[in-house]
mmCIF file of C-alpha atoms in Angstrom:
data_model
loop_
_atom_site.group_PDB
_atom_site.id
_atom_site.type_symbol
_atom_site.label_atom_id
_atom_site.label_comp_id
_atom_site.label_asym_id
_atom_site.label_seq_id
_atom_site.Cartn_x
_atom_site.Cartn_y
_atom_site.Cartn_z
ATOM 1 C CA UNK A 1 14.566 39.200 27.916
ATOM 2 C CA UNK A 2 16.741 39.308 24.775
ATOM 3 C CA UNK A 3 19.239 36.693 23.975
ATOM 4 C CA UNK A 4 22.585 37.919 22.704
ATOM 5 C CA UNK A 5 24.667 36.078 20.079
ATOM 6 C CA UNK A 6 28.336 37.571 20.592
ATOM 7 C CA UNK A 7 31.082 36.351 17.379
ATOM 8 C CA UNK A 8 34.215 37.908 18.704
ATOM 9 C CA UNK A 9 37.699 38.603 17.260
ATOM 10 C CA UNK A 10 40.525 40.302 18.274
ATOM 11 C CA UNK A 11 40.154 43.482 16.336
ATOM 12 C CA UNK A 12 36.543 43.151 16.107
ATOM 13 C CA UNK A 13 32.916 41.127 16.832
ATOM 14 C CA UNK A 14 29.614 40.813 15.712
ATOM 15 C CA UNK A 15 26.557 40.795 18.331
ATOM 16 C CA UNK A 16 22.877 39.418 17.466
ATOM 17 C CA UNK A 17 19.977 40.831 19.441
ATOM 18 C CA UNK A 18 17.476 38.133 19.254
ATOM 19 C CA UNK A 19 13.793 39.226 20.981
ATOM 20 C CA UNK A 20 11.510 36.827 19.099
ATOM 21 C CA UNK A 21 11.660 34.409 16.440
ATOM 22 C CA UNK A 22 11.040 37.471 13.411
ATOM 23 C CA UNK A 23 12.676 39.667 15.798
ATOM 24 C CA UNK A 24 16.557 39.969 15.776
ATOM 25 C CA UNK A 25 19.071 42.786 15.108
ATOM 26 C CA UNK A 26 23.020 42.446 13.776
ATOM 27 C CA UNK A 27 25.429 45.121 14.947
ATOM 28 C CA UNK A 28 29.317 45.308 14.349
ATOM 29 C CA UNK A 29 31.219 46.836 17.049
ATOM 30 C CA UNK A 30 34.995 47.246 17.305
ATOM 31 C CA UNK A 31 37.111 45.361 20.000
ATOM 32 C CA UNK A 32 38.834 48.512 21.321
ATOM 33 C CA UNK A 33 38.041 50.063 24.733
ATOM 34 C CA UNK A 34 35.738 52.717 22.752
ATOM 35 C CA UNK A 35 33.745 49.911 20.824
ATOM 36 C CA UNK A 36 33.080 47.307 23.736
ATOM 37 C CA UNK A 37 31.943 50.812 25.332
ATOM 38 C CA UNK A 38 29.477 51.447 23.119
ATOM 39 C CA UNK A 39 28.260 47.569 23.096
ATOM 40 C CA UNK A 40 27.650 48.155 26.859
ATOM 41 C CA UNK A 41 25.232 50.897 26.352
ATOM 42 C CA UNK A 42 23.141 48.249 24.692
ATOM 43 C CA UNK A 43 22.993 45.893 27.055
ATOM 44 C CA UNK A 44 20.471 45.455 30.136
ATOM 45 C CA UNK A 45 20.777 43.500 33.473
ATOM 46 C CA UNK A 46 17.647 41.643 31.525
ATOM 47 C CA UNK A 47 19.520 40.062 28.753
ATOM 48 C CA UNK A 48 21.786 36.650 28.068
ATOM 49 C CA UNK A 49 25.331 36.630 26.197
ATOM 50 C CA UNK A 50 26.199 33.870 24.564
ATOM 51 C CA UNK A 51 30.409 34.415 23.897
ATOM 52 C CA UNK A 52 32.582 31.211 22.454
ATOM 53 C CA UNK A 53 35.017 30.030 24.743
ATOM 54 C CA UNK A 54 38.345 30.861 22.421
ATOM 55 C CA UNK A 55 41.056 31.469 24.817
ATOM 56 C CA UNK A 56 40.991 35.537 24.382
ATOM 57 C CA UNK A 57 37.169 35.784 25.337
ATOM 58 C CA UNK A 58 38.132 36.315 29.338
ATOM 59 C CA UNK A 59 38.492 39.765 29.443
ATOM 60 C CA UNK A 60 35.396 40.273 27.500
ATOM 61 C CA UNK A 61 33.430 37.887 29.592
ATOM 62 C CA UNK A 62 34.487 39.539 32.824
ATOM 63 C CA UNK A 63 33.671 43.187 31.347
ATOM 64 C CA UNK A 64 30.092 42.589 30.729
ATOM 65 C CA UNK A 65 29.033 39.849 33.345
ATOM 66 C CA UNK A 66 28.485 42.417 35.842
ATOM 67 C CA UNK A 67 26.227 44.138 33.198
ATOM 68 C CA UNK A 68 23.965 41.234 31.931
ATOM 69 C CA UNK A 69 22.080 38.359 33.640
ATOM 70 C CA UNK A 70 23.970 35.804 32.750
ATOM 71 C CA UNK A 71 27.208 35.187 30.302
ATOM 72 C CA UNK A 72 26.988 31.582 28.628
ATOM 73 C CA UNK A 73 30.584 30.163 27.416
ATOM 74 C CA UNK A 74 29.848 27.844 24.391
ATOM 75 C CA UNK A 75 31.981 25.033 23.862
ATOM 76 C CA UNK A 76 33.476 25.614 20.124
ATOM 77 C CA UNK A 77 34.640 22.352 19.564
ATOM 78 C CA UNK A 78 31.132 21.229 20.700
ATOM 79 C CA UNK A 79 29.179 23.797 18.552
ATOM 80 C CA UNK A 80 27.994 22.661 15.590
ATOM 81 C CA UNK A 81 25.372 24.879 14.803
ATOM 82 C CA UNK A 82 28.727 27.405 14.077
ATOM 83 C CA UNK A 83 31.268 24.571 13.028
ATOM 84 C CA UNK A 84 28.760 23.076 10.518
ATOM 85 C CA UNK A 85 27.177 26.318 9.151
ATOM 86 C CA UNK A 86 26.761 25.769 5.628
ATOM 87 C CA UNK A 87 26.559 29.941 5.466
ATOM 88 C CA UNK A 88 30.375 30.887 7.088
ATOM 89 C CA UNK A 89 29.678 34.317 7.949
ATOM 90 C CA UNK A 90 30.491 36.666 11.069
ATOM 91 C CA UNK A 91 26.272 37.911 11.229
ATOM 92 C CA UNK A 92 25.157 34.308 10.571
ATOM 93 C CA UNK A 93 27.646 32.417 13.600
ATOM 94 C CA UNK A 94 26.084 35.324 15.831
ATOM 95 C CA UNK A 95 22.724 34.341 15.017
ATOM 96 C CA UNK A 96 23.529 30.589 15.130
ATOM 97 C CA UNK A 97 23.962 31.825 18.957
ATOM 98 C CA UNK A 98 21.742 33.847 19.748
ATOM 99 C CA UNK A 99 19.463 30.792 18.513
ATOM 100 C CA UNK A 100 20.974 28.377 20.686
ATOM 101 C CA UNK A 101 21.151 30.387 23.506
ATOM 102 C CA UNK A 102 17.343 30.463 23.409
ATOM 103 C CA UNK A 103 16.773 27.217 22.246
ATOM 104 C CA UNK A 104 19.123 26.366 25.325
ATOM 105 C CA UNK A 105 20.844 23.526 23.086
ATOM 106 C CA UNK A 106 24.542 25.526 22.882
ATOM 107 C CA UNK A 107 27.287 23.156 24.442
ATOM 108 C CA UNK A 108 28.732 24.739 27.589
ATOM 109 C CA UNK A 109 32.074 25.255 28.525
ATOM 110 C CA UNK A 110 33.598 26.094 32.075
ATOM 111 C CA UNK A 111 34.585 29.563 32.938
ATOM 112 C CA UNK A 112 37.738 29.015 35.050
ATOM 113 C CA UNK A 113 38.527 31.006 38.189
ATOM 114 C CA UNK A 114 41.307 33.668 37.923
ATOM 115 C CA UNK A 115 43.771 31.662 40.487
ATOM 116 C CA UNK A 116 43.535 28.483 38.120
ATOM 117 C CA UNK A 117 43.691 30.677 34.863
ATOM 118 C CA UNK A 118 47.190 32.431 36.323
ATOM 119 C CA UNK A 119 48.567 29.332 37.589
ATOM 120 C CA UNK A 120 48.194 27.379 34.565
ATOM 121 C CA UNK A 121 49.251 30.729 32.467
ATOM 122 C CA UNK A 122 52.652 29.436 35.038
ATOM 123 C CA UNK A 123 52.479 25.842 34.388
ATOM 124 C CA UNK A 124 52.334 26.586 30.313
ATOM 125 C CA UNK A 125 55.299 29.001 30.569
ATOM 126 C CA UNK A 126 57.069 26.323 32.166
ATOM 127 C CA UNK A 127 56.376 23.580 30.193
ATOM 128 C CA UNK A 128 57.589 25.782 27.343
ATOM 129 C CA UNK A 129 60.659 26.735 28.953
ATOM 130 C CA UNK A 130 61.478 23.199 29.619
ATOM 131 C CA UNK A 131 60.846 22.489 25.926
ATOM 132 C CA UNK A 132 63.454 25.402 24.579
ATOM 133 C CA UNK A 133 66.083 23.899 27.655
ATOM 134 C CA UNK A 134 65.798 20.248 25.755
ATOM 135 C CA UNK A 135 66.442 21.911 22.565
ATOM 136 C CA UNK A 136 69.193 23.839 23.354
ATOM 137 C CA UNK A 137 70.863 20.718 25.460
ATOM 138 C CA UNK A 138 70.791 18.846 22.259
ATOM 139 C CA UNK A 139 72.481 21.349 20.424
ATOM 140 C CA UNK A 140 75.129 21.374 22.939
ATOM 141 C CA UNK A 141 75.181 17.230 22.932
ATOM 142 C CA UNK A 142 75.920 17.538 19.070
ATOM 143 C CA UNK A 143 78.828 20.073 19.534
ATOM 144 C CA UNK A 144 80.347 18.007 22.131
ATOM 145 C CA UNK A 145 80.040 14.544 19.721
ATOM 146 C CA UNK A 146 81.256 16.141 16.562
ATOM 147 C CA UNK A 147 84.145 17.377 18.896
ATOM 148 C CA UNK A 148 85.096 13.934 20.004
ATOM 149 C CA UNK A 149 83.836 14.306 23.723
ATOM 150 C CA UNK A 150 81.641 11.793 25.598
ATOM 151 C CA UNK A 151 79.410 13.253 28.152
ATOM 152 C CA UNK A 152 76.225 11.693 29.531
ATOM 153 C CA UNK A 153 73.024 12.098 28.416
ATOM 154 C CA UNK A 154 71.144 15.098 29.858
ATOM 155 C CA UNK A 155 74.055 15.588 31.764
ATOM 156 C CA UNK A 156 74.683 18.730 30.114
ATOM 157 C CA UNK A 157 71.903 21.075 31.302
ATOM 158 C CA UNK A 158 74.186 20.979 34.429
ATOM 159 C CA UNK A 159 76.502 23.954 35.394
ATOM 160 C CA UNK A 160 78.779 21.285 37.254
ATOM 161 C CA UNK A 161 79.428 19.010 33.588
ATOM 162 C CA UNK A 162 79.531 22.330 31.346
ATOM 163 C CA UNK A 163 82.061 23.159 33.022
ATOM 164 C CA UNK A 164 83.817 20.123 32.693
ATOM 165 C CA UNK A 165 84.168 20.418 28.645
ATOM 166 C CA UNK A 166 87.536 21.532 27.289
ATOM 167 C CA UNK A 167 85.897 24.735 24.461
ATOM 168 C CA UNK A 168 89.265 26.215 24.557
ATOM 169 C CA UNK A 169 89.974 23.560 22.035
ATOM 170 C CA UNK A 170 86.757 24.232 20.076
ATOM 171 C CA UNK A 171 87.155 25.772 16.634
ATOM 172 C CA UNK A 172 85.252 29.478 16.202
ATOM 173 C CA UNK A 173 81.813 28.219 15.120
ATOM 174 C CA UNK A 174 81.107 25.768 18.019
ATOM 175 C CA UNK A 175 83.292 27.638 20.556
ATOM 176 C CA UNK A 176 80.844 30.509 19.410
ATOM 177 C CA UNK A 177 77.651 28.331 19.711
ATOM 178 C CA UNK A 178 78.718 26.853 22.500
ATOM 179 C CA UNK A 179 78.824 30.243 24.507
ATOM 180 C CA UNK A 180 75.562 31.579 23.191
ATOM 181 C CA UNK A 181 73.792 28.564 24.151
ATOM 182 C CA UNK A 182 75.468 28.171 27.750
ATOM 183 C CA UNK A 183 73.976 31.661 28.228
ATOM 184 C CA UNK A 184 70.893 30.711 27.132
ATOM 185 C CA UNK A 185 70.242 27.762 29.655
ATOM 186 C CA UNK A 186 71.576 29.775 32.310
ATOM 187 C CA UNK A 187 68.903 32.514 31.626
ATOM 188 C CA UNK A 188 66.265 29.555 31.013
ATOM 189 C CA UNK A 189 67.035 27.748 34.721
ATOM 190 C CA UNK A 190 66.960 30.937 36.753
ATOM 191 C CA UNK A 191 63.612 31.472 35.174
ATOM 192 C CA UNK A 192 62.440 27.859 35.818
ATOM 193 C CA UNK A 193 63.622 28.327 38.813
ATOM 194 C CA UNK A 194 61.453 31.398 39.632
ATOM 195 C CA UNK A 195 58.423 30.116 38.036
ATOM 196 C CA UNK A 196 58.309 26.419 40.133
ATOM 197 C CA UNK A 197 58.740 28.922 43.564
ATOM 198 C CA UNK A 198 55.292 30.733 42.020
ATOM 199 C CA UNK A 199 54.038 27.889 41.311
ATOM 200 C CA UNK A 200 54.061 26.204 44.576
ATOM 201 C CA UNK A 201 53.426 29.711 46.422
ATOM 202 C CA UNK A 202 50.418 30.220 44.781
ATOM 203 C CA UNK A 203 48.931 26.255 44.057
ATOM 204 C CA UNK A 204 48.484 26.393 48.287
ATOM 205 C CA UNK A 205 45.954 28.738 47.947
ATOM 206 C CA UNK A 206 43.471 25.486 46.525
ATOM 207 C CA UNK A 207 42.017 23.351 49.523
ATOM 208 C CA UNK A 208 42.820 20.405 48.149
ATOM 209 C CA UNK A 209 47.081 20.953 48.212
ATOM 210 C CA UNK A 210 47.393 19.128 51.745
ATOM 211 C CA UNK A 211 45.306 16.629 50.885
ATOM 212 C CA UNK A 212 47.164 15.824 47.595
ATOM 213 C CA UNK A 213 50.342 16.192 48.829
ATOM 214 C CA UNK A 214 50.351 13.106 50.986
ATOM 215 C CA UNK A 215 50.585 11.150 47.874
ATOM 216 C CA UNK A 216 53.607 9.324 47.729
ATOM 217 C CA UNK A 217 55.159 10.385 43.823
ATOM 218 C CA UNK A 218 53.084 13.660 43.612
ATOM 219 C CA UNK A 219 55.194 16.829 43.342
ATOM 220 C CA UNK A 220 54.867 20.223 43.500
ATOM 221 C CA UNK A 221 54.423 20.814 39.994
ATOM 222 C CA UNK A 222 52.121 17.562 39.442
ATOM 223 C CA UNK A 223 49.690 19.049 42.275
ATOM 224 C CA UNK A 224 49.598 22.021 41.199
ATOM 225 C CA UNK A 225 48.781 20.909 37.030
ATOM 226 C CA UNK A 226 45.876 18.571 38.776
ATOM 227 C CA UNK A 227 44.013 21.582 41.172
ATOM 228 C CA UNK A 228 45.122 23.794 38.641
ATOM 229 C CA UNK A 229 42.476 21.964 35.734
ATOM 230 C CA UNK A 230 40.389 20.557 38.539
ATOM 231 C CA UNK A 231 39.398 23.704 39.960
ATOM 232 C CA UNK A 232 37.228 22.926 42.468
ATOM 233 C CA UNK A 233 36.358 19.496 42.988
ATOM 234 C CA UNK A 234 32.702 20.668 43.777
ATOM 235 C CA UNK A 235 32.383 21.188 39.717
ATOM 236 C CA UNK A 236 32.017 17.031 39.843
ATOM 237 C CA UNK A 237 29.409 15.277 40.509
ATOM 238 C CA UNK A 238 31.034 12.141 40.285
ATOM 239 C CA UNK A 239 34.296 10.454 39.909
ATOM 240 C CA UNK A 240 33.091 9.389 36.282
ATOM 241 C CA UNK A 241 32.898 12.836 35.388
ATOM 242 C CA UNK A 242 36.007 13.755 36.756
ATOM 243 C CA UNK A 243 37.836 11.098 34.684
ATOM 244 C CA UNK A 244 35.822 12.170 31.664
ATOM 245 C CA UNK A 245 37.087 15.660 31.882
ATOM 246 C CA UNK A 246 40.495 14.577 31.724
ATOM 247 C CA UNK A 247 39.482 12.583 28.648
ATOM 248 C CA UNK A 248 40.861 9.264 30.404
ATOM 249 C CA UNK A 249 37.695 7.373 29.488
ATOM 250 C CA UNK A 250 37.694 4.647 26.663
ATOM 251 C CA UNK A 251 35.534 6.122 23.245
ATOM 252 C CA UNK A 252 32.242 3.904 22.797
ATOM 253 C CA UNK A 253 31.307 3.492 19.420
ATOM 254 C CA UNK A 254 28.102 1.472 19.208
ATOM 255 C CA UNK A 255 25.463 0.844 16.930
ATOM 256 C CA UNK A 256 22.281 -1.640 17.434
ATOM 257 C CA UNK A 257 24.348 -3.396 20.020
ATOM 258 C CA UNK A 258 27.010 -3.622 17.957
ATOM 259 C CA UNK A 259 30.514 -2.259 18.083
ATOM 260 C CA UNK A 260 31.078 0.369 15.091
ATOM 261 C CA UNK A 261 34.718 -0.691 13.039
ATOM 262 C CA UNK A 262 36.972 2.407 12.572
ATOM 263 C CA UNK A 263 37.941 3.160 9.613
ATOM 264 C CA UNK A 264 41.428 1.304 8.211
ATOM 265 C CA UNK A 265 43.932 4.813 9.163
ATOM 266 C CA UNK A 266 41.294 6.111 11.812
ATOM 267 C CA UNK A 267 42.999 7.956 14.897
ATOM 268 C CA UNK A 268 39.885 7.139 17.095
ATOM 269 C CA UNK A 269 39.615 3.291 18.088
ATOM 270 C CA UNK A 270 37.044 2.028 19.666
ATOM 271 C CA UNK A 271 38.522 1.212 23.045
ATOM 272 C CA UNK A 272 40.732 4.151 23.182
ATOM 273 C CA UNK A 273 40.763 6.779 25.675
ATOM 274 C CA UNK A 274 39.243 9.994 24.419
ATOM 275 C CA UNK A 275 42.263 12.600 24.847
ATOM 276 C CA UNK A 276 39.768 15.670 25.495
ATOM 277 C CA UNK A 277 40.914 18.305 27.703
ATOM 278 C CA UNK A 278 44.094 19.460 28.613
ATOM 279 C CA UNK A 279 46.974 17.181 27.568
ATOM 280 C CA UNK A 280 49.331 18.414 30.348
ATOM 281 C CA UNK A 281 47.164 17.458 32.811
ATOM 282 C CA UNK A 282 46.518 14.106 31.536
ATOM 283 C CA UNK A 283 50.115 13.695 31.250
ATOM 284 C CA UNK A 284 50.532 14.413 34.731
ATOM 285 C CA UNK A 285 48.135 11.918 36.270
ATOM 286 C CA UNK A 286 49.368 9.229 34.065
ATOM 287 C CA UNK A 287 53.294 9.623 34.619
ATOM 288 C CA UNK A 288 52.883 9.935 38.403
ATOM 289 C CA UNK A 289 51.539 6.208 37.694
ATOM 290 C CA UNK A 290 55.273 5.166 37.324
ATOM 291 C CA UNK A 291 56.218 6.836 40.795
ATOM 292 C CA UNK A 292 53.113 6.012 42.480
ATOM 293 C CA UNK A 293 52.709 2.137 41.896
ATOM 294 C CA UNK A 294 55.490 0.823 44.021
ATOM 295 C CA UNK A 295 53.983 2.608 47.144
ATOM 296 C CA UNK A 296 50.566 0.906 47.474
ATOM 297 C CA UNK A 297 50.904 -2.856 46.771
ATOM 298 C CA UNK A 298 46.977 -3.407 45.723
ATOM 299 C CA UNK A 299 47.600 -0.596 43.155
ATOM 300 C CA UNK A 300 50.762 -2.484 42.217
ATOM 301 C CA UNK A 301 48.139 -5.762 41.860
ATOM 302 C CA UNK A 302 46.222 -4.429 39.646
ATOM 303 C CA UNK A 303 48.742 -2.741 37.604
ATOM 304 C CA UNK A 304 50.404 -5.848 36.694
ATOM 305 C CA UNK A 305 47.656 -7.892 36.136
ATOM 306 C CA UNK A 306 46.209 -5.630 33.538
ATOM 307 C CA UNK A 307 50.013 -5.323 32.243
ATOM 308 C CA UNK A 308 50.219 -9.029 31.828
ATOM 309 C CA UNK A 309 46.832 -8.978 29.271
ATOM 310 C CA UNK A 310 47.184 -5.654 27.296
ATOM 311 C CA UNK A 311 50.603 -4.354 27.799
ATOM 312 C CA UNK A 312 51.880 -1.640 29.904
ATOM 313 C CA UNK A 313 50.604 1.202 27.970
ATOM 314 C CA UNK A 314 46.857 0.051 28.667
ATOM 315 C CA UNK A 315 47.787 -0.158 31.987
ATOM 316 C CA UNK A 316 49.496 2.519 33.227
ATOM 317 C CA UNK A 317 46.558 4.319 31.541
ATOM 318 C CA UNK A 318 43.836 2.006 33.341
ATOM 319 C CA UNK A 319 45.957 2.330 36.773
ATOM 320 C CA UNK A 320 45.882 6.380 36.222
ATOM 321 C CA UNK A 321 42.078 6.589 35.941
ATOM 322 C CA UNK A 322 42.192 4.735 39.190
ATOM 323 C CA UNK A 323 44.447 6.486 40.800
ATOM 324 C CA UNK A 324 42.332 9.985 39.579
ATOM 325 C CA UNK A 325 39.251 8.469 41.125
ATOM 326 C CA UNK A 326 40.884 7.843 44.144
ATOM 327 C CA UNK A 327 41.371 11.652 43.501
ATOM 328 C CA UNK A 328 38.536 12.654 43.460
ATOM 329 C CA UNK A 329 37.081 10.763 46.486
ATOM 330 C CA UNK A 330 40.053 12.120 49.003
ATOM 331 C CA UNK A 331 39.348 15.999 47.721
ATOM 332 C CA UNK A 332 35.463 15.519 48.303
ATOM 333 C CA UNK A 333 36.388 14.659 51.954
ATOM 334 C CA UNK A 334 38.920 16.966 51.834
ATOM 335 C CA UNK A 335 41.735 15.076 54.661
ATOM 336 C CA UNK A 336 45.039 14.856 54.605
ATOM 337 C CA UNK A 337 46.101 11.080 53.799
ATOM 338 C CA UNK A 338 48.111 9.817 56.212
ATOM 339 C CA UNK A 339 48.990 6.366 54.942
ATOM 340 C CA UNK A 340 48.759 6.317 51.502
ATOM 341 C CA UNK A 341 50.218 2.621 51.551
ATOM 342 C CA UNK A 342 47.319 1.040 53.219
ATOM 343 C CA UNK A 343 44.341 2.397 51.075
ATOM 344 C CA UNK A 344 42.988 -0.410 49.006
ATOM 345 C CA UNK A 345 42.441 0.050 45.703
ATOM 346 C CA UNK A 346 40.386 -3.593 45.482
ATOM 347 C CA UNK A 347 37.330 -1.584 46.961
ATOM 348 C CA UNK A 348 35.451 0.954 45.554
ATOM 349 C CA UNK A 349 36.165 4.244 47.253
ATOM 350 C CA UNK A 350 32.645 5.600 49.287
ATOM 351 C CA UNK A 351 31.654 9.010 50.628
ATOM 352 C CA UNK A 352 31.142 9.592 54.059
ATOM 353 C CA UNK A 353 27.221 10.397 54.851
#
């Protein structure tokens, strides 16, 4: 068996062939349908790839899994035998690999199926459409100010209230701006449009939609961010885990017993969740809190009391993680919930036998 270190870039990548300990070889190939050719003439149905997960690595690891063994994603946040190197070079990361791989000490990272890679490839497009639609309603909330005209907040992404402002009296450079823009958000909501029908066509194709979707303050787009990241709730072997992959966990830093002080300007507090993994779908657990609290009244309980200690921050945050492991509990039984109002969040949540 021969354990392959793979550093890869977008116009090229370095592979280490590692057979022993004194026993390694360092090849450059091109990344270009001629040079991952050639790499596959190398390879046996023998051998393990190591390949860090870096966003562009998919095609590559679906090209030669069907070649190799077994393809190993490494986690490169999580890799410090590459992040530390004290020798930054393309050979030397590829044997840093190669070395882990057969040391079995490289961090692993999930390989994502292609339904939850395409519908978050949606989800991001969206979220980034929504972003440009903010901007350009601002623009046209600072035309309509500097004109004199009071219109309602946010009203203005609206067909019905652009209508409603007088541009005829505009001078050229806003009447100007004003047109290009009001093209622009029309262009931007037919897309949005078209996207959010994708999205909810193709999130049904998880088995966990129906059972989601009986949660009161879930929509569409919320469902589809969670099974979307999720990705099979089999992945989990626990609700802890689950929580922990959505980086919704306080950070423990201890030390003989004792907690560790952060430093004065430190980001990471003792205390404070750990933010790893995807933002957006940490975002979406924790803002359905707001529209899922006043339909279950033991979830409401506990919301407020931790809001009367710590604030509503800390507890909208400590009501999402509970409201994720309840989660995680109805997808591993995988039934539709059919009164979301009587579950009670007092008791832990248990598995059927």
């Amino acid at each position: 068996m021969t354990f392959l270190g793979v550093d890869l870039h977008k116009r090229e990548f370095t592979v280490c062939y590692r057979h022993s300990e004194n026993n390694q070889v360092i090849r450059e190939f091109e990344n270009s349908p001629e040079g991952r050719d050639e790499f596959l003439t190398t390879v046996s149905c023998r051998d393990t790839v190591a390949v860090e997960s870096l966003g562009f690595d998919r095609f590559f690891v679906k090209l030669i899994a069907p070649k190799v063994k077994k393809v190993v994603s490494v986690h490169p946040g999580a890799n410090r035998i590459v992040s530390e190197s004290s020798k930054k070079t393309d050979k030397n990361d590829a044997a840093g690999l190669a070395w882990g791989l057969e040391k079995g000490v490289l961090p692993k990272s999930r390989f994502r199926s292609e339904i939850s890679h395409q519908l978050s490839r949606l989800l991001t497009c969206r979220a980034s459409l929504i972003g440009m639609r903010t901007k350009i309603t601002n623009q046209l909330n600072f035309i309509v100010a500097t004109n004199g005209l009071d219109v309602p907040l946010g009203k203005l992404k609206y067909r019905l209230w652009r209508d409603r402002v007088p541009v005829e009296t505009f001078e050229f450079g806003d009447y100007q701006a004003w047109l290009a823009f009001d093209a622009q958000l029309e262009k931007i909501g037919e897309s949005v449009n078209q996207l959010d029908r994708e999205i909810i066509s193709n999130s049904k194709h998880f088995a966990g939609y129906k059972v989601l979707e009986g949660i009161p303050g879930f929509g569409k787009v919320t469902i589809a961010e969670l099974l979307a990241y999720i990705d099979g709730i089999e992945n989990f072997t626990s609700s802890k885990s689950l929580c922990a992959y959505f980086g919704i966990v306080p950070r423990i830093r201890q030390s003989a017993g004792q907690n560790i002080l952060p430093k004065k300007y430190s980001r990471f507090k003792a205390g404070a969740i750990t933010r790893q993994g995807r933002s957006s779908a940490r975002c979406a657990i924790v803002m359905s809190v707001n529209r899922v609290v006043p339909e279950n009244q033991s979830l409401r309980d506990f919301y407020e009391r931790i809001k009367g200690r710590k604030g509503y921050r800390k507890a909208r945050t400590a009501t999402a993680r509970k409201l994720l492991t309840f989660v995680y509990f109805a997808l591993k039984k995988g039934e539709a919930i059919s009164d979301f109002g009587k579950v009670d969040f007092s008791k832990p949540h248990e598995l059927p036998n």
